[in-house]
Every structure is written in structure tokens, then in C-alpha cells.
mmCIF file of C-alpha atoms in Angstrom:
data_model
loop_
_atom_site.group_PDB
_atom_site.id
_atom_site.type_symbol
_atom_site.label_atom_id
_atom_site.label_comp_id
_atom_site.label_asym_id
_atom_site.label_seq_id
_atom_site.Cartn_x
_atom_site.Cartn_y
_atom_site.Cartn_z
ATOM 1 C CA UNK C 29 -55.503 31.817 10.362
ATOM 2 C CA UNK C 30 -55.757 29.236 7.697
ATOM 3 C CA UNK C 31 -57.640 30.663 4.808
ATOM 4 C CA UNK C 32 -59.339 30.348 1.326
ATOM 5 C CA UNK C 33 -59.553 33.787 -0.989
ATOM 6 C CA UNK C 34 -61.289 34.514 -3.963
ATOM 7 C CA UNK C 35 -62.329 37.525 -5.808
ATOM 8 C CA UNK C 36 -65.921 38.465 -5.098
ATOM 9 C CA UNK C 37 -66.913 39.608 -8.777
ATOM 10 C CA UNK C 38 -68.964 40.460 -10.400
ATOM 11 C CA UNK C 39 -67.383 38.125 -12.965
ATOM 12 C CA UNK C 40 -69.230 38.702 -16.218
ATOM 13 C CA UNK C 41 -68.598 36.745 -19.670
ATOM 14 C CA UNK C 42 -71.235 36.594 -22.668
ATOM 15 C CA UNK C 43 -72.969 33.441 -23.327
ATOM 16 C CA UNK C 44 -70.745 31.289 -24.925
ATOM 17 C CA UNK C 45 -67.777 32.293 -23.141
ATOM 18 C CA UNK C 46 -65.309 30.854 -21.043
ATOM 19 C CA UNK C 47 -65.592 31.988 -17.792
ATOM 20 C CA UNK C 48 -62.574 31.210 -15.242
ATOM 21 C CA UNK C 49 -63.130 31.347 -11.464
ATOM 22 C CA UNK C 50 -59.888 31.216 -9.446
ATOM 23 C CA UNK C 51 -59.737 30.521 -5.372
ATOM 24 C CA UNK C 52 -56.269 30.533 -3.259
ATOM 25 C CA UNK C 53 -55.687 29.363 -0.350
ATOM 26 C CA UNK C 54 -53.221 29.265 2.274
ATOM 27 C CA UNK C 55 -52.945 25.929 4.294
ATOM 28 C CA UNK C 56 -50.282 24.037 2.408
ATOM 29 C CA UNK C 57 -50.969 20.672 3.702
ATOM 30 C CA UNK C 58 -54.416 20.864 2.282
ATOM 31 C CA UNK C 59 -55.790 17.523 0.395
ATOM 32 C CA UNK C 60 -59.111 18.319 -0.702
ATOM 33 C CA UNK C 61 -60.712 21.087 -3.032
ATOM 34 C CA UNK C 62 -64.463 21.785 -3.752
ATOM 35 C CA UNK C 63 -66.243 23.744 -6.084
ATOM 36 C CA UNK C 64 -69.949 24.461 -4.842
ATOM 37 C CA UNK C 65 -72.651 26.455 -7.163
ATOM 38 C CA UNK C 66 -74.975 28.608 -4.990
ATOM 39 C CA UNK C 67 -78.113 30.116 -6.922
ATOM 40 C CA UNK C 68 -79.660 33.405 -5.001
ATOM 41 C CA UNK C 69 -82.130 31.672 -2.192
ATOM 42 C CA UNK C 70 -80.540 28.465 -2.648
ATOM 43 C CA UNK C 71 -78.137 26.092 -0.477
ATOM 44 C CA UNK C 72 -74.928 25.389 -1.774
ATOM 45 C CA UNK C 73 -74.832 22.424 -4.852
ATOM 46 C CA UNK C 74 -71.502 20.293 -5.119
ATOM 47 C CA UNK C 75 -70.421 20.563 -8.369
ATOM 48 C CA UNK C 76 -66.503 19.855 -8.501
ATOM 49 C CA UNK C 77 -64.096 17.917 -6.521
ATOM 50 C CA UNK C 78 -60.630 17.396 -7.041
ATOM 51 C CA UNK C 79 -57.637 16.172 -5.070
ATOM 52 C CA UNK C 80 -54.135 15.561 -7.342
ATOM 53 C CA UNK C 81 -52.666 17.991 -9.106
ATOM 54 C CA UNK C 82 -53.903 18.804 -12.958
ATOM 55 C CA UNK C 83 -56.801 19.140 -14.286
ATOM 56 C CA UNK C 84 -60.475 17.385 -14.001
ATOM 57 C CA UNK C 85 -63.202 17.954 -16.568
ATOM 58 C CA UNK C 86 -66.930 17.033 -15.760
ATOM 59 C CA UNK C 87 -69.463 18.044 -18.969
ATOM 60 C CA UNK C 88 -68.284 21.662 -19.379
ATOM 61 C CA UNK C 89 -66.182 22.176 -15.987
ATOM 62 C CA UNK C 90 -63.053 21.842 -15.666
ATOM 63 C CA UNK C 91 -61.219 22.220 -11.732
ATOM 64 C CA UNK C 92 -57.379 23.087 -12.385
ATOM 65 C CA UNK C 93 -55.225 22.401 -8.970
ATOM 66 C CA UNK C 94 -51.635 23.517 -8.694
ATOM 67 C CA UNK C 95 -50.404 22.620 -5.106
ATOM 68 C CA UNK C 96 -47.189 24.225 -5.308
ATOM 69 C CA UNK C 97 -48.432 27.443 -5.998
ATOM 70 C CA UNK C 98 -51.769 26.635 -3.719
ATOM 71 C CA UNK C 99 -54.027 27.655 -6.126
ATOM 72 C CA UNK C 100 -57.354 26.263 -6.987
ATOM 73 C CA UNK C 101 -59.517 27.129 -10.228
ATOM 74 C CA UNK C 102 -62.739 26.310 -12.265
ATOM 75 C CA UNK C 103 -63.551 26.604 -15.255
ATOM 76 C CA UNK C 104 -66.834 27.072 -17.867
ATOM 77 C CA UNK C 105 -66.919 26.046 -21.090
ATOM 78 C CA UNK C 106 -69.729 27.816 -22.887
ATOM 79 C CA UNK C 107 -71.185 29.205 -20.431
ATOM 80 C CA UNK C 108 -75.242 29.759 -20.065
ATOM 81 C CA UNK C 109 -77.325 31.964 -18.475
ATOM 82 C CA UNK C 110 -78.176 29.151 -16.262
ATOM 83 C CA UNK C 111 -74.804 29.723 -14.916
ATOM 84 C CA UNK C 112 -75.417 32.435 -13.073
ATOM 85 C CA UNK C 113 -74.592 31.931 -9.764
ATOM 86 C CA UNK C 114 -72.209 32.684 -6.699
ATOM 87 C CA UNK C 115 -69.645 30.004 -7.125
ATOM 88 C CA UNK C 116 -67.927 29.078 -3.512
ATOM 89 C CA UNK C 117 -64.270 27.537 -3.264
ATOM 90 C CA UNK C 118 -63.610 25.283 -0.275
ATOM 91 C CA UNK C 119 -60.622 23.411 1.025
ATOM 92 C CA UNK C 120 -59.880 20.965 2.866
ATOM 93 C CA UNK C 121 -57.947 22.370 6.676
ATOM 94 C CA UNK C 122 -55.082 19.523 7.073
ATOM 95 C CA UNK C 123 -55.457 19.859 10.653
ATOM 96 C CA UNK C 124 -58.872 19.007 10.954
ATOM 97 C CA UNK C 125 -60.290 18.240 7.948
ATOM 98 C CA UNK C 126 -63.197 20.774 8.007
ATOM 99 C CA UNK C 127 -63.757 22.748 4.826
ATOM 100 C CA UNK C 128 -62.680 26.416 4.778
ATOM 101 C CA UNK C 129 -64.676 28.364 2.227
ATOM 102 C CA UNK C 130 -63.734 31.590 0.666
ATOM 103 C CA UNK C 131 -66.263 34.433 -0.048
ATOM 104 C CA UNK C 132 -67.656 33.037 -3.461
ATOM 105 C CA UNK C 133 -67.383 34.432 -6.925
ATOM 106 C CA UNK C 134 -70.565 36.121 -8.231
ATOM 107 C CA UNK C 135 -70.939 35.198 -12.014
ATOM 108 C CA UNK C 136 -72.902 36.780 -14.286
ATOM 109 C CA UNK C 137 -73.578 34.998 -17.852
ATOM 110 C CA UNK C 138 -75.286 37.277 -20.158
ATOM 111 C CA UNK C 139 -77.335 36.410 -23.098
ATOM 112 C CA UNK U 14 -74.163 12.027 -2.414
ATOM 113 C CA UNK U 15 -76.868 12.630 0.087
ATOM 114 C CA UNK U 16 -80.473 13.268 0.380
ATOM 115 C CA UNK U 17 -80.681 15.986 3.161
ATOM 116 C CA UNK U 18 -84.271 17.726 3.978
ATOM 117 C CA UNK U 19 -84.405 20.356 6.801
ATOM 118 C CA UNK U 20 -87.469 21.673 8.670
ATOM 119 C CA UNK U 21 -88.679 24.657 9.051
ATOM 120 C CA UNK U 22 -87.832 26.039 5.924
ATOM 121 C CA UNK U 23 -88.271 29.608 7.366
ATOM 122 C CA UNK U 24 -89.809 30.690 10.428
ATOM 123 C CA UNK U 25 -90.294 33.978 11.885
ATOM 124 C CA UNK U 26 -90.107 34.376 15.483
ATOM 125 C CA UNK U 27 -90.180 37.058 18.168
ATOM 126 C CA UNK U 28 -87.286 38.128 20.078
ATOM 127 C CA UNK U 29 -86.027 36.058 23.398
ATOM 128 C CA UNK U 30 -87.611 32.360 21.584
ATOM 129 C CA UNK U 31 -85.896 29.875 20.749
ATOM 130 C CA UNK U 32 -85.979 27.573 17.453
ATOM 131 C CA UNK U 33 -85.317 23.860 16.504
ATOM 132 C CA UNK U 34 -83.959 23.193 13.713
ATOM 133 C CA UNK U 35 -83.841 19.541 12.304
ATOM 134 C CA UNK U 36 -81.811 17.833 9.628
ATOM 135 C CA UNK U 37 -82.242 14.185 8.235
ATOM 136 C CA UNK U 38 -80.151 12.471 6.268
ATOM 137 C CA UNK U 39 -81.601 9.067 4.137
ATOM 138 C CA UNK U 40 -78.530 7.350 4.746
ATOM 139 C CA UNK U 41 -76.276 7.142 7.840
ATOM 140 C CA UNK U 42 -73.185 9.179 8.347
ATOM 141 C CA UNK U 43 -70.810 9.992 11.112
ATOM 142 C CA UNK U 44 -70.101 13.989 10.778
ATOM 143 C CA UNK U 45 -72.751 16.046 10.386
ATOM 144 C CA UNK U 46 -72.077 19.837 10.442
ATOM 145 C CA UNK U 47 -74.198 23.162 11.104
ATOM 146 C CA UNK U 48 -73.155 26.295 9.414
ATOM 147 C CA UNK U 49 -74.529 29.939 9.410
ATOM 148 C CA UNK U 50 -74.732 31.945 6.209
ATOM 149 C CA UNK U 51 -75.874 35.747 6.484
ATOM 150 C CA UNK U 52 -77.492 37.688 3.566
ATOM 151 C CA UNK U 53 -73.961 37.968 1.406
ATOM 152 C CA UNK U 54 -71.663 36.332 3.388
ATOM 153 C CA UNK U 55 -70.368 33.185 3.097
ATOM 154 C CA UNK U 56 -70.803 29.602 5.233
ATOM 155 C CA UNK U 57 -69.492 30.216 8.559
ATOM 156 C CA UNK U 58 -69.068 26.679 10.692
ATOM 157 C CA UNK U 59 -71.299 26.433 13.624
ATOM 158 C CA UNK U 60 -70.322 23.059 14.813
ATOM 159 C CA UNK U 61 -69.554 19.205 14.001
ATOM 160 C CA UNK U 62 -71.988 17.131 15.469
ATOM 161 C CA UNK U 63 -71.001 13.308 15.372
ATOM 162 C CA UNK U 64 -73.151 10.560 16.456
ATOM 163 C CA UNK U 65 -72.727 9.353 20.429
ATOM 164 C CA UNK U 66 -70.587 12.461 21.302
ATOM 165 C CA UNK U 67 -70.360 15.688 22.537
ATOM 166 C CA UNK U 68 -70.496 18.467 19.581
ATOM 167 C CA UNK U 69 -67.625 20.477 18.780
ATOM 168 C CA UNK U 70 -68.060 23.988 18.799
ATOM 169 C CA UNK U 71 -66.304 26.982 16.564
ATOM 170 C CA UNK U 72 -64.631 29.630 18.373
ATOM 171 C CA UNK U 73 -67.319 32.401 18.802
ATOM 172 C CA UNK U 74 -70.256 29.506 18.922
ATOM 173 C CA UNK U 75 -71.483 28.131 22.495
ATOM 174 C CA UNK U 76 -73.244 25.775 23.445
ATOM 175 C CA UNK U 77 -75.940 27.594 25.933
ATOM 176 C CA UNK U 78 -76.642 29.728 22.313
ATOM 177 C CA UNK U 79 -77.077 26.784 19.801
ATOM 178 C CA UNK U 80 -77.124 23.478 21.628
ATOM 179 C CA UNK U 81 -77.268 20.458 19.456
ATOM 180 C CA UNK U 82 -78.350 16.677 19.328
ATOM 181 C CA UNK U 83 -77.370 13.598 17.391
ATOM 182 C CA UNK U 84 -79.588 11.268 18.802
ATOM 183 C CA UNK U 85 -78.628 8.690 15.677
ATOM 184 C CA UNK U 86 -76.391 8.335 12.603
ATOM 185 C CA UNK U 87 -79.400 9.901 10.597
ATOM 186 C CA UNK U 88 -80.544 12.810 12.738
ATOM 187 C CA UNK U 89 -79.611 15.912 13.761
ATOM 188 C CA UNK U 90 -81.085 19.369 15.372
ATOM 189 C CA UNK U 91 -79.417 22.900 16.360
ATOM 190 C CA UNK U 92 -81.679 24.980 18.855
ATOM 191 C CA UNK U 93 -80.875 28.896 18.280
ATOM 192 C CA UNK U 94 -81.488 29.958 22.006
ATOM 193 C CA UNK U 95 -83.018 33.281 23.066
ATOM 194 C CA UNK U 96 -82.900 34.638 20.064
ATOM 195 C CA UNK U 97 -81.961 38.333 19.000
ATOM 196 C CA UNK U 98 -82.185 40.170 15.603
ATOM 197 C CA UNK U 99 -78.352 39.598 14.918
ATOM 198 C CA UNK U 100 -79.260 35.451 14.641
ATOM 199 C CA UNK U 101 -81.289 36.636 11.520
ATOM 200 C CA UNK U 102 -79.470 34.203 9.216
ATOM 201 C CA UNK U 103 -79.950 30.832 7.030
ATOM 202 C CA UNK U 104 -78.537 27.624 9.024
ATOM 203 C CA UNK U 105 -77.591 25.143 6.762
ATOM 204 C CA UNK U 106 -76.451 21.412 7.888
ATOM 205 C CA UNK U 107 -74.627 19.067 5.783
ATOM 206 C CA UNK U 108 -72.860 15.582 6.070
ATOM 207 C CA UNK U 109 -69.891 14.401 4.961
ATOM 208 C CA UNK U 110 -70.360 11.544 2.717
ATOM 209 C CA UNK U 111 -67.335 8.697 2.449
ATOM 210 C CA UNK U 112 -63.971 10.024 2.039
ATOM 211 C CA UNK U 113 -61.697 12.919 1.229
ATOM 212 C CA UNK U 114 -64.052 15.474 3.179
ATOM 213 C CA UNK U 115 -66.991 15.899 0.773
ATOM 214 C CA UNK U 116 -70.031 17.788 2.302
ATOM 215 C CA UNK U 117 -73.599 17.785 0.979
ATOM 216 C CA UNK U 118 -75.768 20.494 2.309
ATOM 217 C CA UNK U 119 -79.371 20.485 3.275
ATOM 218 C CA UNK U 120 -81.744 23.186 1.615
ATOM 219 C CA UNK U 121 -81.547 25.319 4.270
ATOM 220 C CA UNK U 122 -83.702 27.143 7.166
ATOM 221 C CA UNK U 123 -84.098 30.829 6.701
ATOM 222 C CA UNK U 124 -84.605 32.486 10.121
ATOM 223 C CA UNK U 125 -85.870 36.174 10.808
ATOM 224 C CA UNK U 126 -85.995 37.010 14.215
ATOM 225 C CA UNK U 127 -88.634 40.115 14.890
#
């Protein structure tokens, strides 16, 4: 069983913070990695996508992928209260190319 | 990305009905997907419905439960069959949009079966 793993939180940082949101995952010919950003009632909102391994910043996120040790993270710079939110990580199955998702990271910014 | 709108929203419905759901897309793509999601839990795949084809089902999903059309490259619905409390859940669809596997999701339909 081919699977994605995060920690379910609460994760909470002050405003201002960092915060740092890490997802592993166990398929090791995976090629594709997704950050999604699910507010309470919502659907889940692509934020982050990223495919080689390093880092990839977008405003204040920044996806880290390390392939070798099949681990997948996000972070937020300065974090807001806006950011509050269950954060899901997907990959990529290299069988069939449908997305796995873990459980999501809850993340609590607070002023 | 995608522009994805769902209908109904939400619905309530009695036990033993059955529901359409339907999901368009305002550009045409070949995999469209339906996923579960219950209160807490994360997105559980349903099935991949692709245009002019059969749709694939997940292991524990069948089609007599949640059959599904694809009439066009725009256009999708999931039917939730005879339907018990346990199918109280939000069904999401999404598409997959170019390459590399990205999936945008529709808003959502919150179902609460009575």
C-alpha cells in the first residue's frame, strides 16, 4: 500500500512565524508533489507544485523536495491568520498517476 | 487551472434515494475524478471518469452504488444510489489540467442523508 503521511497537528506558530509543514511518502518512483490549502467548509485550493529536487518559492511558500529521502515539505514565511487552514500533501502514484493524499496538517496562525 | 462549478451544493435527502451529482468544467479535459471526503478525513478516490469510456472504479467503490457519466470532455455526474446514513459525506470532482498530474477541484456537494 503506496502511501503519503503527515502529522495531523495542530501545528501552531504566532503571526509572523515560520511555519513548516512536512509530508512523506512511500512510492519511490513518484514524479509529482502537491501542496493543497483546505479552509473549514471549503474544497481543496492548489497552492504548490513541484517536481525536481530543491526548493520552489511562490510569494511566501516555499515546497522543499528531497527524493532520496522521499520527503516532501512546505513552508510559510510570515505567516497570517489567514493561514489557517488544513494543509493536504499529495503525490503523484508512479503506477497510475492518481494522487495519493495524506491526512492534512491542521495549522493554526495566531495573532 | 480550471473553472469547476458543481450542483447541488448540499442536499438533504431521505434514506433509500438516490442523488445526481454534476460537475462542469469551462474547458475540456480528459480525466475527470470523483472523490469522497468525510467530516475530518481526508479525499478518498471514488473513481476516474474519462471521456468515451467506461469509469474506473477504487477498490471498495461499485458501480451499482455510484454510477457515473461522461457524456463529453466538459461534463460529468456521480449518482449516490440508495442511499444510507454512512454516504453522509462531501463529493468533490476535479480534473486534471495538462501535465504532470495536477488536479483542480470543484467546490464541492455536501450530502446528509436522513
Amino acid at each position: 500500500q503506496k502511501e503519503v503521511e503527515q502529522n495531523s497537528g495542530p501545528l501552531s506558530v504566532p503571526e509572523g512565524a515560520i511555519a513548516s509543514l512536512n509530508c512523506t511518502y512511500s512510492d519511490r518512483g513518484s514524479q509529482s508533489f502537491f501542496w493543497y490549502r483546505q479552509y473549514s467548509g471549503k474544497s481543496p485550493e492548489l497552492i504548490m507544485s513541484i517536481y525536481s529536487n530543491g526548493d520552489k518559492e511562490d510569494g511566501r511558500f516555499t515546497a522543499q523536495l528531497n527524493k532520496a529521502s522521499q520527503y516532501v515539505s512546505l513552508l510559510i514565511r510570515d505567516s497570517q491568520p489567514s493561514d489557517s487552514a488544513t494543509y493536504l500533501c499529495a503525490v503523484s502514484s508512479s503506477n497510475t498517476g492518481k494522487l495519493i493524499f495524506g491526512q492534512g496538517t491542521t495549522l493554526q496562525v495566531k495573532p | 487551472s480550471a473553472v469547476i462549478s458543481q450542483k447541488p451544493s448540499r442536499d438533504i435527502c431521505q434514506r433509500g434515494t438516490s442523488l445526481t451529482i454534476q460537475c462542469q468544467v469551462d474547458s475540456q479535459v480528459t480525466m475527470m475524478f470523483w472523490y469522497r471526503q468525510q467530516p475530518g478525513q481526508s479525499l478518498t478516490l471514488i473513481a476516474t471518469a474519462n471521456q468515451g469510456s467506461e469509469a474506473t472504479y477504487e477498490s471498495g467503490f461499485v458501480i451499482d452504488k455510484f454510477p457515473i457519466s461522461r457524456p463529453n470532455l466538459t461534463f460529468s455526474t456521480l449518482t449516490v444510489s440508495n442511499m444510507s446514513p454512512e454516504d453522509s459525506s462531501i463529493y468533490l470532482c476535479s480534473v486534471e489540467v495538462d501535465r504532470y498530474y495536477e488536479q483542480y477541484f470543484g467546490p464541492g456537494t455536501r450530502l446528509t442523508v436522513t
